[in-house]
Amino acid sequence: PAAPAAPAAPAPALSARQVECGGLRDPRCAIQLFGGETAALARLRLYLWDEDRLREYKQTRNGMAGQGFSSKLSPWLAVGALSPRQVAAEVARYERERVANESTYWLLFELLWRDYFRFACIGWGSDVFRLAGPKRALDPGRGWSRDPAVWGPWTRAQTGYPLVDACMRELTQSGFMSNRGRQNVASFLARDLEADWRVGAEWFESLLADHDPCSNYGNWTYVAGVGADPREDRYFSIPKQARNYDGHGTFMRLWLPEVAGFSPEQLARPQSMDPGARAARRYPAPCCVLLMDRTGRKRGGGRAPAAGGARAGRRAGRGRTFRGGSETTQAAPAPAGPAAAAA
Ligand SMILES: Cc1cc2nc3c(=O)[nH]c(=O)nc-3n(C[C@H](O)[C@H](O)[C@H](O)COP(=O)(O)OP(=O)(O)OC[C@H]3O[C@@H](n4cnc5c(N)ncnc54)[C@H](O)[C@@H]3O)c2cc1C
């Protein structure tokens, strides 16, 4: 009889340098990265004009698989190959020539989070690198472990929670992870594993192609509950996030082919997988009991900065006047390059 197909081996770790150089050019990557301003402007043009995706950014931005769900401009913004003013000028032109709606506003709104963390970090100084963060207060009930036995499965994409492992494997393979993914894995490390959040921030720092100290450490303090978040006790329930944002399991199966045979609900709630079937695929059992299962908490759809935040979202809705009280839509003109945008 034919030998059974070998289960997929765990992804090899890439050095940050390999990622910088283009890594494996894995076709599953959300974006193939090339350095420099020319590549940055090409991406801006593709996203806004050629594929006309900006008009639906607000609806798609929480996606996890594929290049088109968000701008993917962060790597070039992080190294200065593209300036936020260039993006803002191009969005303004898009609003004049194509459509001005909540989505066009929302991209600018996300850039404001980038600015916010830069200015906030000036005020916070080195506090943003300390365990207690800018908040300067620690929840004594949490572990804050630096033990590799606690956080090791997270870095190796071996937690036994497919949503977390798929995101972590994507990061290792591609140097990118969606904002939704970053929020989930950060919450998992800080809240479910009760590890020192800085282990995660350092891991991100070593692998993210768009690493930016203010955005990275600022967002980590926010998700870990030691930042400037007005909402206490932010928590992302992994099963709920998997159901809401990867309901068909497309993203999880993309990065974890070894679990492709499980149903979306089994992927969201891996405790429901048959242990024998899981072992046959060499996929690990869950490495921890989730906080929500330890405490019986029901909530878990936490919204972190790029989600706008409940308050920020309300502000955004009020603060923006759309021309004519609703969307202004114009026929899409021929694609135009971003080179004409004011720098
Ligand atoms: C734990 C954690 C760590 C992060 N680390 C980084 C990092 O090192 N570098 C980085 O650029 N972003 C970081 N972010 C923010 C965000 O995840 C990325 O900016 C975004 O996923 C990049 O994809 P995009 O360009 O398609 O974003 P889009 O959704 O298209 O947003 C457009 C731009 O807005 C800015 N932006 C969006 N969300 C945020 C945010 N929450 N905070 C700050 N700026 C934002 C980015 O410059 C981004 O390119 C982090 C978020 C979390 C939760």
JSON list of C-alpha atoms in Angstrom, two decimals, residues 85-223:
[
{"chain": "A", "resi": 85, "resn": "ARG", "atom": "CA", "xyz": [1.68, 62.92, 4.05]},
{"chain": "A", "resi": 86, "resn": "GLN", "atom": "CA", "xyz": [2.11, 61.29, 0.66]},
{"chain": "A", "resi": 87, "resn": "VAL", "atom": "CA", "xyz": [-0.59, 58.78, 1.58]},
{"chain": "A", "resi": 88, "resn": "ALA", "atom": "CA", "xyz": [-2.88, 61.53, 2.92]},
{"chain": "A", "resi": 89, "resn": "ALA", "atom": "CA", "xyz": [-2.44, 63.62, -0.25]},
{"chain": "A", "resi": 90, "resn": "GLU", "atom": "CA", "xyz": [-3.24, 60.62, -2.41]},
{"chain": "A", "resi": 91, "resn": "VAL", "atom": "CA", "xyz": [-6.33, 59.81, -0.34]},
{"chain": "A", "resi": 92, "resn": "ALA", "atom": "CA", "xyz": [-7.49, 63.41, -0.77]},
{"chain": "A", "resi": 93, "resn": "ARG", "atom": "CA", "xyz": [-7.08, 63.09, -4.54]},
{"chain": "A", "resi": 94, "resn": "TYR", "atom": "CA", "xyz": [-8.96, 59.78, -4.48]},
{"chain": "A", "resi": 95, "resn": "GLU", "atom": "CA", "xyz": [-11.78, 61.50, -2.55]},
{"chain": "A", "resi": 96, "resn": "ARG", "atom": "CA", "xyz": [-11.97, 64.18, -5.22]},
{"chain": "A", "resi": 97, "resn": "GLU", "atom": "CA", "xyz": [-11.77, 61.89, -8.22]},
{"chain": "A", "resi": 98, "resn": "ARG", "atom": "CA", "xyz": [-13.48, 58.67, -7.08]},
{"chain": "A", "resi": 99, "resn": "VAL", "atom": "CA", "xyz": [-15.33, 58.60, -3.78]},
{"chain": "A", "resi": 100, "resn": "ALA", "atom": "CA", "xyz": [-15.26, 60.12, -0.31]},
{"chain": "A", "resi": 101, "resn": "ASN", "atom": "CA", "xyz": [-16.80, 57.80, 2.25]},
{"chain": "A", "resi": 102, "resn": "GLU", "atom": "CA", "xyz": [-16.19, 56.25, 5.66]},
{"chain": "A", "resi": 103, "resn": "SER", "atom": "CA", "xyz": [-13.49, 54.03, 4.20]},
{"chain": "A", "resi": 104, "resn": "THR", "atom": "CA", "xyz": [-11.42, 56.89, 2.84]},
{"chain": "A", "resi": 105, "resn": "TYR", "atom": "CA", "xyz": [-11.72, 58.61, 6.19]},
{"chain": "A", "resi": 106, "resn": "TRP", "atom": "CA", "xyz": [-10.78, 55.42, 8.02]},
{"chain": "A", "resi": 107, "resn": "LEU", "atom": "CA", "xyz": [-7.41, 55.01, 6.34]},
{"chain": "A", "resi": 108, "resn": "LEU", "atom": "CA", "xyz": [-6.47, 58.49, 7.50]},
{"chain": "A", "resi": 109, "resn": "PHE", "atom": "CA", "xyz": [-7.82, 57.63, 10.91]},
{"chain": "A", "resi": 110, "resn": "GLU", "atom": "CA", "xyz": [-5.46, 54.63, 11.13]},
{"chain": "A", "resi": 111, "resn": "LEU", "atom": "CA", "xyz": [-2.55, 56.86, 10.17]},
{"chain": "A", "resi": 112, "resn": "LEU", "atom": "CA", "xyz": [-3.54, 59.03, 13.11]},
{"chain": "A", "resi": 113, "resn": "TRP", "atom": "CA", "xyz": [-2.93, 56.02, 15.39]},
{"chain": "A", "resi": 114, "resn": "ARG", "atom": "CA", "xyz": [0.56, 55.87, 13.98]},
{"chain": "A", "resi": 115, "resn": "ASP", "atom": "CA", "xyz": [1.06, 59.55, 14.80]},
{"chain": "A", "resi": 116, "resn": "TYR", "atom": "CA", "xyz": [-0.53, 59.09, 18.19]},
{"chain": "A", "resi": 117, "resn": "PHE", "atom": "CA", "xyz": [1.94, 56.40, 19.25]},
{"chain": "A", "resi": 118, "resn": "ARG", "atom": "CA", "xyz": [4.86, 58.51, 18.06]},
{"chain": "A", "resi": 119, "resn": "PHE", "atom": "CA", "xyz": [3.81, 61.52, 20.11]},
{"chain": "A", "resi": 120, "resn": "ALA", "atom": "CA", "xyz": [2.74, 59.39, 23.07]},
{"chain": "A", "resi": 121, "resn": "CYS", "atom": "CA", "xyz": [6.13, 57.69, 23.14]},
{"chain": "A", "resi": 122, "resn": "ILE", "atom": "CA", "xyz": [7.85, 61.06, 23.40]},
{"chain": "A", "resi": 123, "resn": "GLY", "atom": "CA", "xyz": [5.84, 61.67, 26.55]},
{"chain": "A", "resi": 124, "resn": "TRP", "atom": "CA", "xyz": [6.19, 58.14, 27.91]},
{"chain": "A", "resi": 125, "resn": "GLY", "atom": "CA", "xyz": [9.94, 57.92, 27.42]},
{"chain": "A", "resi": 126, "resn": "SER", "atom": "CA", "xyz": [11.40, 54.58, 28.51]},
{"chain": "A", "resi": 127, "resn": "ASP", "atom": "CA", "xyz": [8.16, 53.61, 30.31]},
{"chain": "A", "resi": 128, "resn": "VAL", "atom": "CA", "xyz": [6.93, 52.07, 27.06]},
{"chain": "A", "resi": 129, "resn": "PHE", "atom": "CA", "xyz": [9.66, 49.41, 27.40]},
{"chain": "A", "resi": 130, "resn": "ARG", "atom": "CA", "xyz": [8.92, 48.61, 31.06]},
{"chain": "A", "resi": 131, "resn": "LEU", "atom": "CA", "xyz": [6.70, 45.75, 32.20]},
{"chain": "A", "resi": 132, "resn": "ALA", "atom": "CA", "xyz": [4.23, 48.12, 33.89]},
{"chain": "A", "resi": 133, "resn": "GLY", "atom": "CA", "xyz": [4.21, 50.31, 30.76]},
{"chain": "A", "resi": 134, "resn": "PRO", "atom": "CA", "xyz": [3.01, 53.90, 30.64]},
{"chain": "A", "resi": 135, "resn": "LYS", "atom": "CA", "xyz": [0.29, 52.95, 33.08]},
{"chain": "A", "resi": 136, "resn": "ARG", "atom": "CA", "xyz": [2.94, 52.23, 35.73]},
{"chain": "A", "resi": 137, "resn": "ALA", "atom": "CA", "xyz": [0.65, 49.73, 37.37]},
{"chain": "A", "resi": 138, "resn": "LEU", "atom": "CA", "xyz": [0.54, 45.94, 37.18]},
{"chain": "A", "resi": 139, "resn": "ASP", "atom": "CA", "xyz": [-2.37, 43.63, 37.78]},
{"chain": "A", "resi": 140, "resn": "PRO", "atom": "CA", "xyz": [-0.98, 41.52, 40.67]},
{"chain": "A", "resi": 141, "resn": "GLY", "atom": "CA", "xyz": [-3.25, 38.64, 39.70]},
{"chain": "A", "resi": 142, "resn": "ARG", "atom": "CA", "xyz": [-1.39, 37.99, 36.47]},
{"chain": "A", "resi": 143, "resn": "GLY", "atom": "CA", "xyz": [1.73, 35.88, 36.00]},
{"chain": "A", "resi": 144, "resn": "TRP", "atom": "CA", "xyz": [3.89, 38.03, 33.64]},
{"chain": "A", "resi": 145, "resn": "SER", "atom": "CA", "xyz": [6.11, 34.98, 33.11]},
{"chain": "A", "resi": 146, "resn": "ARG", "atom": "CA", "xyz": [9.46, 35.10, 31.32]},
{"chain": "A", "resi": 147, "resn": "ASP", "atom": "CA", "xyz": [9.78, 31.31, 31.41]},
{"chain": "A", "resi": 148, "resn": "PRO", "atom": "CA", "xyz": [10.43, 29.95, 27.88]},
{"chain": "A", "resi": 149, "resn": "ALA", "atom": "CA", "xyz": [8.31, 26.91, 28.78]},
{"chain": "A", "resi": 150, "resn": "VAL", "atom": "CA", "xyz": [5.36, 29.31, 28.95]},
{"chain": "A", "resi": 151, "resn": "TRP", "atom": "CA", "xyz": [5.94, 31.43, 25.84]},
{"chain": "A", "resi": 152, "resn": "GLY", "atom": "CA", "xyz": [7.99, 29.00, 23.69]},
{"chain": "A", "resi": 153, "resn": "PRO", "atom": "CA", "xyz": [4.97, 27.35, 22.03]},
{"chain": "A", "resi": 154, "resn": "TRP", "atom": "CA", "xyz": [3.79, 30.81, 21.00]},
{"chain": "A", "resi": 155, "resn": "THR", "atom": "CA", "xyz": [7.02, 31.72, 19.17]},
{"chain": "A", "resi": 156, "resn": "ARG", "atom": "CA", "xyz": [7.17, 28.27, 17.56]},
{"chain": "A", "resi": 157, "resn": "ALA", "atom": "CA", "xyz": [3.55, 28.41, 16.36]},
{"chain": "A", "resi": 158, "resn": "GLN", "atom": "CA", "xyz": [2.82, 25.33, 18.43]},
{"chain": "A", "resi": 159, "resn": "THR", "atom": "CA", "xyz": [0.19, 26.55, 20.90]},
{"chain": "A", "resi": 160, "resn": "GLY", "atom": "CA", "xyz": [-2.46, 24.12, 19.66]},
{"chain": "A", "resi": 161, "resn": "TYR", "atom": "CA", "xyz": [-4.79, 27.05, 18.87]},
{"chain": "A", "resi": 162, "resn": "PRO", "atom": "CA", "xyz": [-4.90, 27.19, 15.05]},
{"chain": "A", "resi": 163, "resn": "LEU", "atom": "CA", "xyz": [-5.76, 30.88, 14.84]},
{"chain": "A", "resi": 164, "resn": "VAL", "atom": "CA", "xyz": [-2.71, 31.81, 16.92]},
{"chain": "A", "resi": 165, "resn": "ASP", "atom": "CA", "xyz": [-0.40, 29.30, 15.22]},
{"chain": "A", "resi": 166, "resn": "ALA", "atom": "CA", "xyz": [-1.43, 30.35, 11.71]},
{"chain": "A", "resi": 167, "resn": "CYS", "atom": "CA", "xyz": [-0.67, 33.99, 12.53]},
{"chain": "A", "resi": 168, "resn": "MET", "atom": "CA", "xyz": [2.67, 33.14, 14.12]},
{"chain": "A", "resi": 169, "resn": "ARG", "atom": "CA", "xyz": [3.69, 30.97, 11.20]},
{"chain": "A", "resi": 170, "resn": "GLU", "atom": "CA", "xyz": [2.74, 33.75, 8.79]},
{"chain": "A", "resi": 171, "resn": "LEU", "atom": "CA", "xyz": [4.94, 36.15, 10.74]},
{"chain": "A", "resi": 172, "resn": "THR", "atom": "CA", "xyz": [7.91, 33.81, 10.63]},
{"chain": "A", "resi": 173, "resn": "GLN", "atom": "CA", "xyz": [7.48, 33.01, 6.96]},
{"chain": "A", "resi": 174, "resn": "SER", "atom": "CA", "xyz": [6.63, 36.44, 5.63]},
{"chain": "A", "resi": 175, "resn": "GLY", "atom": "CA", "xyz": [7.53, 39.21, 8.09]},
{"chain": "A", "resi": 176, "resn": "PHE", "atom": "CA", "xyz": [3.91, 40.36, 8.07]},
{"chain": "A", "resi": 177, "resn": "MET", "atom": "CA", "xyz": [0.78, 39.76, 10.10]},
{"chain": "A", "resi": 178, "resn": "SER", "atom": "CA", "xyz": [-2.62, 41.44, 9.80]},
{"chain": "A", "resi": 179, "resn": "ASN", "atom": "CA", "xyz": [-3.69, 43.88, 12.48]},
{"chain": "A", "resi": 180, "resn": "ARG", "atom": "CA", "xyz": [-6.44, 41.49, 13.55]},
{"chain": "A", "resi": 181, "resn": "GLY", "atom": "CA", "xyz": [-3.84, 38.73, 13.89]},
{"chain": "A", "resi": 182, "resn": "ARG", "atom": "CA", "xyz": [-1.49, 40.95, 15.90]},
{"chain": "A", "resi": 183, "resn": "GLN", "atom": "CA", "xyz": [-4.24, 41.83, 18.36]},
{"chain": "A", "resi": 184, "resn": "ASN", "atom": "CA", "xyz": [-5.19, 38.19, 18.80]},
{"chain": "A", "resi": 185, "resn": "VAL", "atom": "CA", "xyz": [-1.73, 36.75, 19.30]},
{"chain": "A", "resi": 186, "resn": "ALA", "atom": "CA", "xyz": [-0.74, 39.63, 21.59]},
{"chain": "A", "resi": 187, "resn": "SER", "atom": "CA", "xyz": [-3.80, 39.10, 23.76]},
{"chain": "A", "resi": 188, "resn": "PHE", "atom": "CA", "xyz": [-3.16, 35.35, 23.79]},
{"chain": "A", "resi": 189, "resn": "LEU", "atom": "CA", "xyz": [0.42, 35.82, 25.00]},
{"chain": "A", "resi": 190, "resn": "ALA", "atom": "CA", "xyz": [-0.37, 38.44, 27.63]},
{"chain": "A", "resi": 191, "resn": "ARG", "atom": "CA", "xyz": [-3.73, 37.22, 28.87]},
{"chain": "A", "resi": 192, "resn": "ASP", "atom": "CA", "xyz": [-4.13, 33.52, 28.14]},
{"chain": "A", "resi": 193, "resn": "LEU", "atom": "CA", "xyz": [-0.48, 32.53, 28.66]},
{"chain": "A", "resi": 194, "resn": "GLU", "atom": "CA", "xyz": [0.16, 35.29, 31.21]},
{"chain": "A", "resi": 195, "resn": "ALA", "atom": "CA", "xyz": [3.63, 35.91, 29.81]},
{"chain": "A", "resi": 196, "resn": "ASP", "atom": "CA", "xyz": [5.63, 39.12, 30.05]},
{"chain": "A", "resi": 197, "resn": "TRP", "atom": "CA", "xyz": [4.24, 41.07, 27.07]},
{"chain": "A", "resi": 198, "resn": "ARG", "atom": "CA", "xyz": [7.74, 42.34, 26.23]},
{"chain": "A", "resi": 199, "resn": "VAL", "atom": "CA", "xyz": [8.77, 38.85, 25.11]},
{"chain": "A", "resi": 200, "resn": "GLY", "atom": "CA", "xyz": [6.11, 39.18, 22.41]},
{"chain": "A", "resi": 201, "resn": "ALA", "atom": "CA", "xyz": [7.08, 42.73, 21.53]},
{"chain": "A", "resi": 202, "resn": "GLU", "atom": "CA", "xyz": [10.71, 41.65, 21.13]},
{"chain": "A", "resi": 203, "resn": "TRP", "atom": "CA", "xyz": [9.68, 38.70, 18.98]},
{"chain": "A", "resi": 204, "resn": "PHE", "atom": "CA", "xyz": [7.68, 41.04, 16.76]},
{"chain": "A", "resi": 205, "resn": "GLU", "atom": "CA", "xyz": [10.62, 43.43, 16.65]},
{"chain": "A", "resi": 206, "resn": "SER", "atom": "CA", "xyz": [12.91, 40.67, 15.39]},
{"chain": "A", "resi": 207, "resn": "LEU", "atom": "CA", "xyz": [10.57, 39.55, 12.60]},
{"chain": "A", "resi": 208, "resn": "LEU", "atom": "CA", "xyz": [8.17, 42.29, 11.46]},
{"chain": "A", "resi": 209, "resn": "ALA", "atom": "CA", "xyz": [9.16, 43.90, 8.18]},
{"chain": "A", "resi": 210, "resn": "ASP", "atom": "CA", "xyz": [7.20, 46.97, 9.29]},
{"chain": "A", "resi": 211, "resn": "HIS", "atom": "CA", "xyz": [8.67, 47.14, 12.77]},
{"chain": "A", "resi": 212, "resn": "ASP", "atom": "CA", "xyz": [8.35, 50.56, 14.31]},
{"chain": "A", "resi": 213, "resn": "PRO", "atom": "CA", "xyz": [9.22, 50.89, 18.01]},
{"chain": "A", "resi": 214, "resn": "CYS", "atom": "CA", "xyz": [6.42, 53.35, 18.79]},
{"chain": "A", "resi": 215, "resn": "SER", "atom": "CA", "xyz": [3.68, 51.41, 16.98]},
{"chain": "A", "resi": 216, "resn": "ASN", "atom": "CA", "xyz": [4.92, 48.03, 18.16]},
{"chain": "A", "resi": 217, "resn": "TYR", "atom": "CA", "xyz": [5.57, 48.70, 21.84]},
{"chain": "A", "resi": 218, "resn": "GLY", "atom": "CA", "xyz": [2.67, 51.17, 22.02]},
{"chain": "A", "resi": 219, "resn": "ASN", "atom": "CA", "xyz": [0.20, 48.61, 20.66]},
{"chain": "A", "resi": 220, "resn": "TRP", "atom": "CA", "xyz": [1.60, 45.87, 22.88]},
{"chain": "A", "resi": 221, "resn": "THR", "atom": "CA", "xyz": [1.13, 47.98, 26.03]},
{"chain": "A", "resi": 222, "resn": "TYR", "atom": "CA", "xyz": [-2.41, 48.70, 24.85]},
{"chain": "A", "resi": 223, "resn": "VAL", "atom": "CA", "xyz": [-3.34, 45.04, 24.33]}
]
